[in-house]
GROMACS .gro file of C-alpha atoms in nm:
model
  256
    1UNK     CA    1   0.001  -0.013   0.002
    2UNK     CA    2   0.110   0.373  -0.034
    3UNK     CA    3   0.046   0.612   0.221
    4UNK     CA    4   0.029   0.985   0.133
    5UNK     CA    5  -0.027   1.290   0.329
    6UNK     CA    6  -0.183   1.502   0.051
    7UNK     CA    7  -0.193   1.886   0.116
    8UNK     CA    8  -0.410   2.108  -0.096
    9UNK     CA    9  -0.603   2.412  -0.149
   10UNK     CA   10  -0.974   2.382  -0.070
   11UNK     CA   11  -1.182   2.652  -0.293
   12UNK     CA   12  -1.474   2.570  -0.032
   13UNK     CA   13  -1.287   2.651   0.283
   14UNK     CA   14  -1.054   2.905   0.131
   15UNK     CA   15  -0.760   2.764   0.271
   16UNK     CA   16  -0.502   2.480   0.247
   17UNK     CA   17  -0.593   2.174   0.402
   18UNK     CA   18  -0.486   1.801   0.421
   19UNK     CA   19  -0.616   1.431   0.357
   20UNK     CA   20  -0.437   1.113   0.438
   21UNK     CA   21  -0.486   0.871   0.152
   22UNK     CA   22  -0.399   0.479   0.138
   23UNK     CA   23  -0.370   0.335  -0.224
   24UNK     CA   24  -0.349  -0.032  -0.303
   25UNK     CA   25  -0.007  -0.138  -0.446
   26UNK     CA   26   0.070  -0.451  -0.622
   27UNK     CA   27   0.374  -0.641  -0.456
   28UNK     CA   28   0.512  -0.964  -0.452
   29UNK     CA   29   0.807  -0.952  -0.219
   30UNK     CA   30   0.680  -0.732   0.048
   31UNK     CA   31   0.689  -0.927   0.388
   32UNK     CA   32   0.415  -0.959   0.626
   33UNK     CA   33   0.164  -0.796   0.366
   34UNK     CA   34  -0.080  -0.930   0.130
   35UNK     CA   35  -0.156  -0.638  -0.139
   36UNK     CA   36  -0.423  -0.677  -0.412
   37UNK     CA   37  -0.475  -0.438  -0.720
   38UNK     CA   38  -0.757  -0.497  -0.946
   39UNK     CA   39  -0.622  -0.298  -1.242
   40UNK     CA   40  -0.927  -0.094  -1.239
   41UNK     CA   41  -1.006   0.258  -1.079
   42UNK     CA   42  -1.002   0.185  -0.700
   43UNK     CA   43  -1.307   0.109  -0.477
   44UNK     CA   44  -1.276   0.392  -0.201
   45UNK     CA   45  -1.374   0.409   0.156
   46UNK     CA   46  -1.404   0.768   0.290
   47UNK     CA   47  -1.302   0.715   0.657
   48UNK     CA   48  -1.394   0.998   0.868
   49UNK     CA   49  -1.229   1.131   1.220
   50UNK     CA   50  -1.396   1.220   1.551
   51UNK     CA   51  -1.419   1.552   1.733
   52UNK     CA   52  -1.063   1.582   1.888
   53UNK     CA   53  -0.888   1.415   1.591
   54UNK     CA   54  -0.767   1.487   1.249
   55UNK     CA   55  -0.711   1.325   0.899
   56UNK     CA   56  -0.408   1.090   1.035
   57UNK     CA   57  -0.589   0.947   1.364
   58UNK     CA   58  -0.705   0.635   1.183
   59UNK     CA   59  -0.342   0.544   1.050
   60UNK     CA   60  -0.191   0.622   1.398
   61UNK     CA   61  -0.455   0.445   1.628
   62UNK     CA   62  -0.539   0.150   1.404
   63UNK     CA   63  -0.406  -0.084   1.150
   64UNK     CA   64  -0.635   0.025   0.872
   65UNK     CA   65  -0.350   0.028   0.603
   66UNK     CA   66  -0.286  -0.338   0.689
   67UNK     CA   67  -0.670  -0.442   0.701
   68UNK     CA   68  -0.737  -0.243   0.355
   69UNK     CA   69  -0.438  -0.396   0.148
   70UNK     CA   70  -0.570  -0.744   0.060
   71UNK     CA   71  -0.908  -0.575  -0.034
   72UNK     CA   72  -0.739  -0.374  -0.304
   73UNK     CA   73  -0.931  -0.067  -0.129
   74UNK     CA   74  -0.846   0.302  -0.134
   75UNK     CA   75  -0.906   0.489   0.171
   76UNK     CA   76  -0.946   0.856   0.196
   77UNK     CA   77  -0.919   1.061   0.534
   78UNK     CA   78  -1.009   1.414   0.508
   79UNK     CA   79  -0.955   1.683   0.765
   80UNK     CA   80  -1.260   1.867   0.896
   81UNK     CA   81  -1.182   2.006   1.232
   82UNK     CA   82  -1.474   2.023   1.501
   83UNK     CA   83  -1.712   2.100   1.248
   84UNK     CA   84  -1.963   1.792   1.250
   85UNK     CA   85  -1.919   1.768   0.902
   86UNK     CA   86  -2.128   2.075   0.865
   87UNK     CA   87  -2.151   2.427   0.670
   88UNK     CA   88  -2.088   2.602   1.017
   89UNK     CA   89  -2.322   2.890   1.114
   90UNK     CA   90  -1.997   3.063   1.244
   91UNK     CA   91  -1.700   2.897   1.058
   92UNK     CA   92  -1.622   2.719   0.737
   93UNK     CA   93  -1.827   2.533   0.478
   94UNK     CA   94  -1.720   2.177   0.571
   95UNK     CA   95  -2.035   2.013   0.443
   96UNK     CA   96  -1.973   2.166   0.099
   97UNK     CA   97  -1.606   2.069   0.114
   98UNK     CA   98  -1.672   1.703   0.202
   99UNK     CA   99  -1.970   1.620  -0.013
  100UNK     CA  100  -1.887   1.832  -0.330
  101UNK     CA  101  -1.514   1.914  -0.333
  102UNK     CA  102  -1.335   1.635  -0.141
  103UNK     CA  103  -1.451   1.336  -0.405
  104UNK     CA  104  -1.378   1.558  -0.722
  105UNK     CA  105  -1.030   1.643  -0.582
  106UNK     CA  106  -0.934   1.316  -0.455
  107UNK     CA  107  -1.044   1.149  -0.799
  108UNK     CA  108  -0.849   1.424  -0.991
  109UNK     CA  109  -0.534   1.307  -0.782
  110UNK     CA  110  -0.564   0.961  -0.755
  111UNK     CA  111  -0.732   0.687  -0.947
  112UNK     CA  112  -1.049   0.623  -0.754
  113UNK     CA  113  -1.377   0.476  -0.882
  114UNK     CA  114  -1.704   0.730  -0.909
  115UNK     CA  115  -1.925   0.458  -0.930
  116UNK     CA  116  -2.197   0.429  -0.644
  117UNK     CA  117  -2.123   0.050  -0.596
  118UNK     CA  118  -1.736   0.141  -0.535
  119UNK     CA  119  -1.784   0.404  -0.282
  120UNK     CA  120  -1.842   0.347   0.102
  121UNK     CA  121  -1.844   0.581   0.387
  122UNK     CA  122  -1.782   0.521   0.777
  123UNK     CA  123  -1.632   0.720   1.057
  124UNK     CA  124  -1.630   0.724   1.447
  125UNK     CA  125  -1.802   0.935   1.691
  126UNK     CA  126  -1.861   1.271   1.521
  127UNK     CA  127  -1.735   1.096   1.207
  128UNK     CA  128  -2.014   0.831   1.250
  129UNK     CA  129  -2.250   1.108   1.236
  130UNK     CA  130  -2.096   1.244   0.934
  131UNK     CA  131  -2.091   0.921   0.769
  132UNK     CA  132  -2.470   0.869   0.799
  133UNK     CA  133  -2.534   1.246   0.728
  134UNK     CA  134  -2.348   1.222   0.403
  135UNK     CA  135  -2.475   0.874   0.290
  136UNK     CA  136  -2.859   0.980   0.390
  137UNK     CA  137  -2.846   1.321   0.244
  138UNK     CA  138  -2.686   1.182  -0.087
  139UNK     CA  139  -2.759   0.824  -0.113
  140UNK     CA  140  -2.684   0.824  -0.474
  141UNK     CA  141  -2.303   0.876  -0.366
  142UNK     CA  142  -2.259   0.552  -0.149
  143UNK     CA  143  -2.374   0.199  -0.168
  144UNK     CA  144  -2.303   0.149   0.210
  145UNK     CA  145  -2.224   0.353   0.521
  146UNK     CA  146  -2.106   0.245   0.894
  147UNK     CA  147  -2.093   0.408   1.202
  148UNK     CA  148  -1.874   0.337   1.504
  149UNK     CA  149  -2.006   0.487   1.820
  150UNK     CA  150  -2.155   0.760   1.628
  151UNK     CA  151  -2.306   1.066   1.775
  152UNK     CA  152  -2.647   0.967   1.633
  153UNK     CA  153  -2.867   1.241   1.810
  154UNK     CA  154  -2.713   1.572   1.758
  155UNK     CA  155  -2.997   1.767   1.898
  156UNK     CA  156  -2.984   1.600   2.244
  157UNK     CA  157  -2.602   1.644   2.243
  158UNK     CA  158  -2.642   1.992   2.191
  159UNK     CA  159  -2.895   2.041   2.469
  160UNK     CA  160  -2.655   1.859   2.684
  161UNK     CA  161  -2.348   2.047   2.596
  162UNK     CA  162  -2.166   2.328   2.767
  163UNK     CA  163  -1.992   2.612   2.583
  164UNK     CA  164  -2.031   2.757   2.246
  165UNK     CA  165  -1.937   2.447   1.999
  166UNK     CA  166  -2.290   2.364   1.870
  167UNK     CA  167  -2.391   2.724   1.859
  168UNK     CA  168  -2.085   2.798   1.634
  169UNK     CA  169  -2.172   2.489   1.418
  170UNK     CA  170  -2.559   2.500   1.402
  171UNK     CA  171  -2.659   2.839   1.512
  172UNK     CA  172  -2.946   2.885   1.748
  173UNK     CA  173  -3.195   2.707   1.582
  174UNK     CA  174  -3.330   2.348   1.644
  175UNK     CA  175  -3.196   2.071   1.397
  176UNK     CA  176  -3.502   1.861   1.439
  177UNK     CA  177  -3.617   1.768   1.100
  178UNK     CA  178  -3.348   1.920   0.912
  179UNK     CA  179  -3.078   1.795   0.701
  180UNK     CA  180  -2.871   1.759   1.017
  181UNK     CA  181  -3.121   1.518   1.190
  182UNK     CA  182  -3.028   1.163   1.160
  183UNK     CA  183  -3.377   1.049   1.280
  184UNK     CA  184  -3.542   1.258   1.023
  185UNK     CA  185  -3.315   1.140   0.714
  186UNK     CA  186  -3.385   0.785   0.765
  187UNK     CA  187  -3.752   0.849   0.738
  188UNK     CA  188  -3.706   1.067   0.413
  189UNK     CA  189  -3.444   0.802   0.246
  190UNK     CA  190  -3.668   0.521   0.321
  191UNK     CA  191  -3.897   0.650   0.034
  192UNK     CA  192  -3.607   0.674  -0.212
  193UNK     CA  193  -3.570   0.392  -0.483
  194UNK     CA  194  -3.206   0.399  -0.399
  195UNK     CA  195  -3.055   0.390  -0.026
  196UNK     CA  196  -2.745   0.284   0.145
  197UNK     CA  197  -2.712  -0.009   0.349
  198UNK     CA  198  -2.615   0.081   0.698
  199UNK     CA  199  -2.405  -0.081   0.971
  200UNK     CA  200  -2.408   0.062   1.325
  201UNK     CA  201  -2.204  -0.056   1.621
  202UNK     CA  202  -2.138   0.107   1.952
  203UNK     CA  203  -2.017  -0.033   2.300
  204UNK     CA  204  -2.259  -0.097   2.563
  205UNK     CA  205  -2.058   0.120   2.831
  206UNK     CA  206  -2.015   0.406   2.594
  207UNK     CA  207  -2.142   0.735   2.692
  208UNK     CA  208  -2.321   0.749   2.355
  209UNK     CA  209  -2.491   0.426   2.366
  210UNK     CA  210  -2.822   0.514   2.491
  211UNK     CA  211  -2.848   0.746   2.169
  212UNK     CA  212  -2.730   0.476   1.960
  213UNK     CA  213  -3.010   0.257   2.102
  214UNK     CA  214  -3.264   0.500   2.013
  215UNK     CA  215  -3.129   0.536   1.653
  216UNK     CA  216  -3.119   0.145   1.612
  217UNK     CA  217  -3.506   0.139   1.708
  218UNK     CA  218  -3.590   0.410   1.467
  219UNK     CA  219  -3.382   0.225   1.177
  220UNK     CA  220  -3.593  -0.104   1.265
  221UNK     CA  221  -3.911   0.086   1.181
  222UNK     CA  222  -3.786   0.160   0.809
  223UNK     CA  223  -3.720  -0.063   0.525
  224UNK     CA  224  -3.364   0.054   0.506
  225UNK     CA  225  -3.107  -0.260   0.475
  226UNK     CA  226  -2.963  -0.214   0.837
  227UNK     CA  227  -2.730  -0.403   1.043
  228UNK     CA  228  -2.639  -0.333   1.406
  229UNK     CA  229  -2.375  -0.492   1.652
  230UNK     CA  230  -2.365  -0.367   2.027
  231UNK     CA  231  -2.123  -0.547   2.239
  232UNK     CA  232  -1.898  -0.458   2.549
  233UNK     CA  233  -1.702  -0.157   2.484
  234UNK     CA  234  -1.630   0.204   2.572
  235UNK     CA  235  -1.541   0.520   2.353
  236UNK     CA  236  -1.171   0.409   2.272
  237UNK     CA  237  -0.931   0.307   2.008
  238UNK     CA  238  -0.907  -0.059   2.074
  239UNK     CA  239  -1.291  -0.100   2.024
  240UNK     CA  240  -1.272   0.097   1.716
  241UNK     CA  241  -0.986  -0.100   1.559
  242UNK     CA  242  -1.163  -0.402   1.623
  243UNK     CA  243  -1.492  -0.307   1.467
  244UNK     CA  244  -1.352  -0.133   1.154
  245UNK     CA  245  -1.231  -0.491   1.066
  246UNK     CA  246  -1.605  -0.604   1.088
  247UNK     CA  247  -1.731  -0.331   0.883
  248UNK     CA  248  -1.448  -0.388   0.605
  249UNK     CA  249  -1.606  -0.783   0.615
  250UNK     CA  250  -1.955  -0.634   0.590
  251UNK     CA  251  -1.899  -0.404   0.313
  252UNK     CA  252  -1.989  -0.520  -0.044
  253UNK     CA  253  -1.653  -0.499  -0.148
  254UNK     CA  254  -1.532  -0.661  -0.471
  255UNK     CA  255  -1.299  -0.918  -0.339
  256UNK     CA  256  -0.969  -0.960  -0.536
   0.00000   0.00000   0.00000
């Protein structure tokens, strides 16, 4: 695999930003790694970070490069700061950056497939929210989306939080029923002919577990292809390193 830190200018953000990218590489003599390359444009996982992290965190805290190698899977990990993957009320346009600019820029730099069946999105915590928000608002972009310990109920988090973070992101208005509300989005996407498959996991000792349980119950009332897995665990990297392997097994990746 090739591991690339890519610094580039974002028109949406009007500043220089970064993404970390893992690309498949065909090798025959590398010890301890099995690599596969299809010869076509790469299937791609957009892998999103949490609130306190950045675009490097998945490669620093997990073995995502080793897990993706035998699958021939490219992984794109963008930097979005503490934005909740949103065009912030008082800040930058990270939703536009993520959903419109990033895929086009990444595909202009690297041989990534634009086909829906070749594209997946996943993330942890704030990134789990971002992954579902992206896939549910734009179901034509992804065949599958996964959330690890996701911030599923942002309205409740906003009400419980101290400080100005959520005000800076969402302003003073309620997000209920808007494009920021995952509970509303699953009901809207249910009526779409094309909708992504969803995978949700969360540790039962995680501080976000109750929110995840409510989201599970809501998903089960829809016709969405939905898979969940709740098991012992807290909000930490040992859990996420294990679960990203389960997600890669679940994703409809064309095995080489």
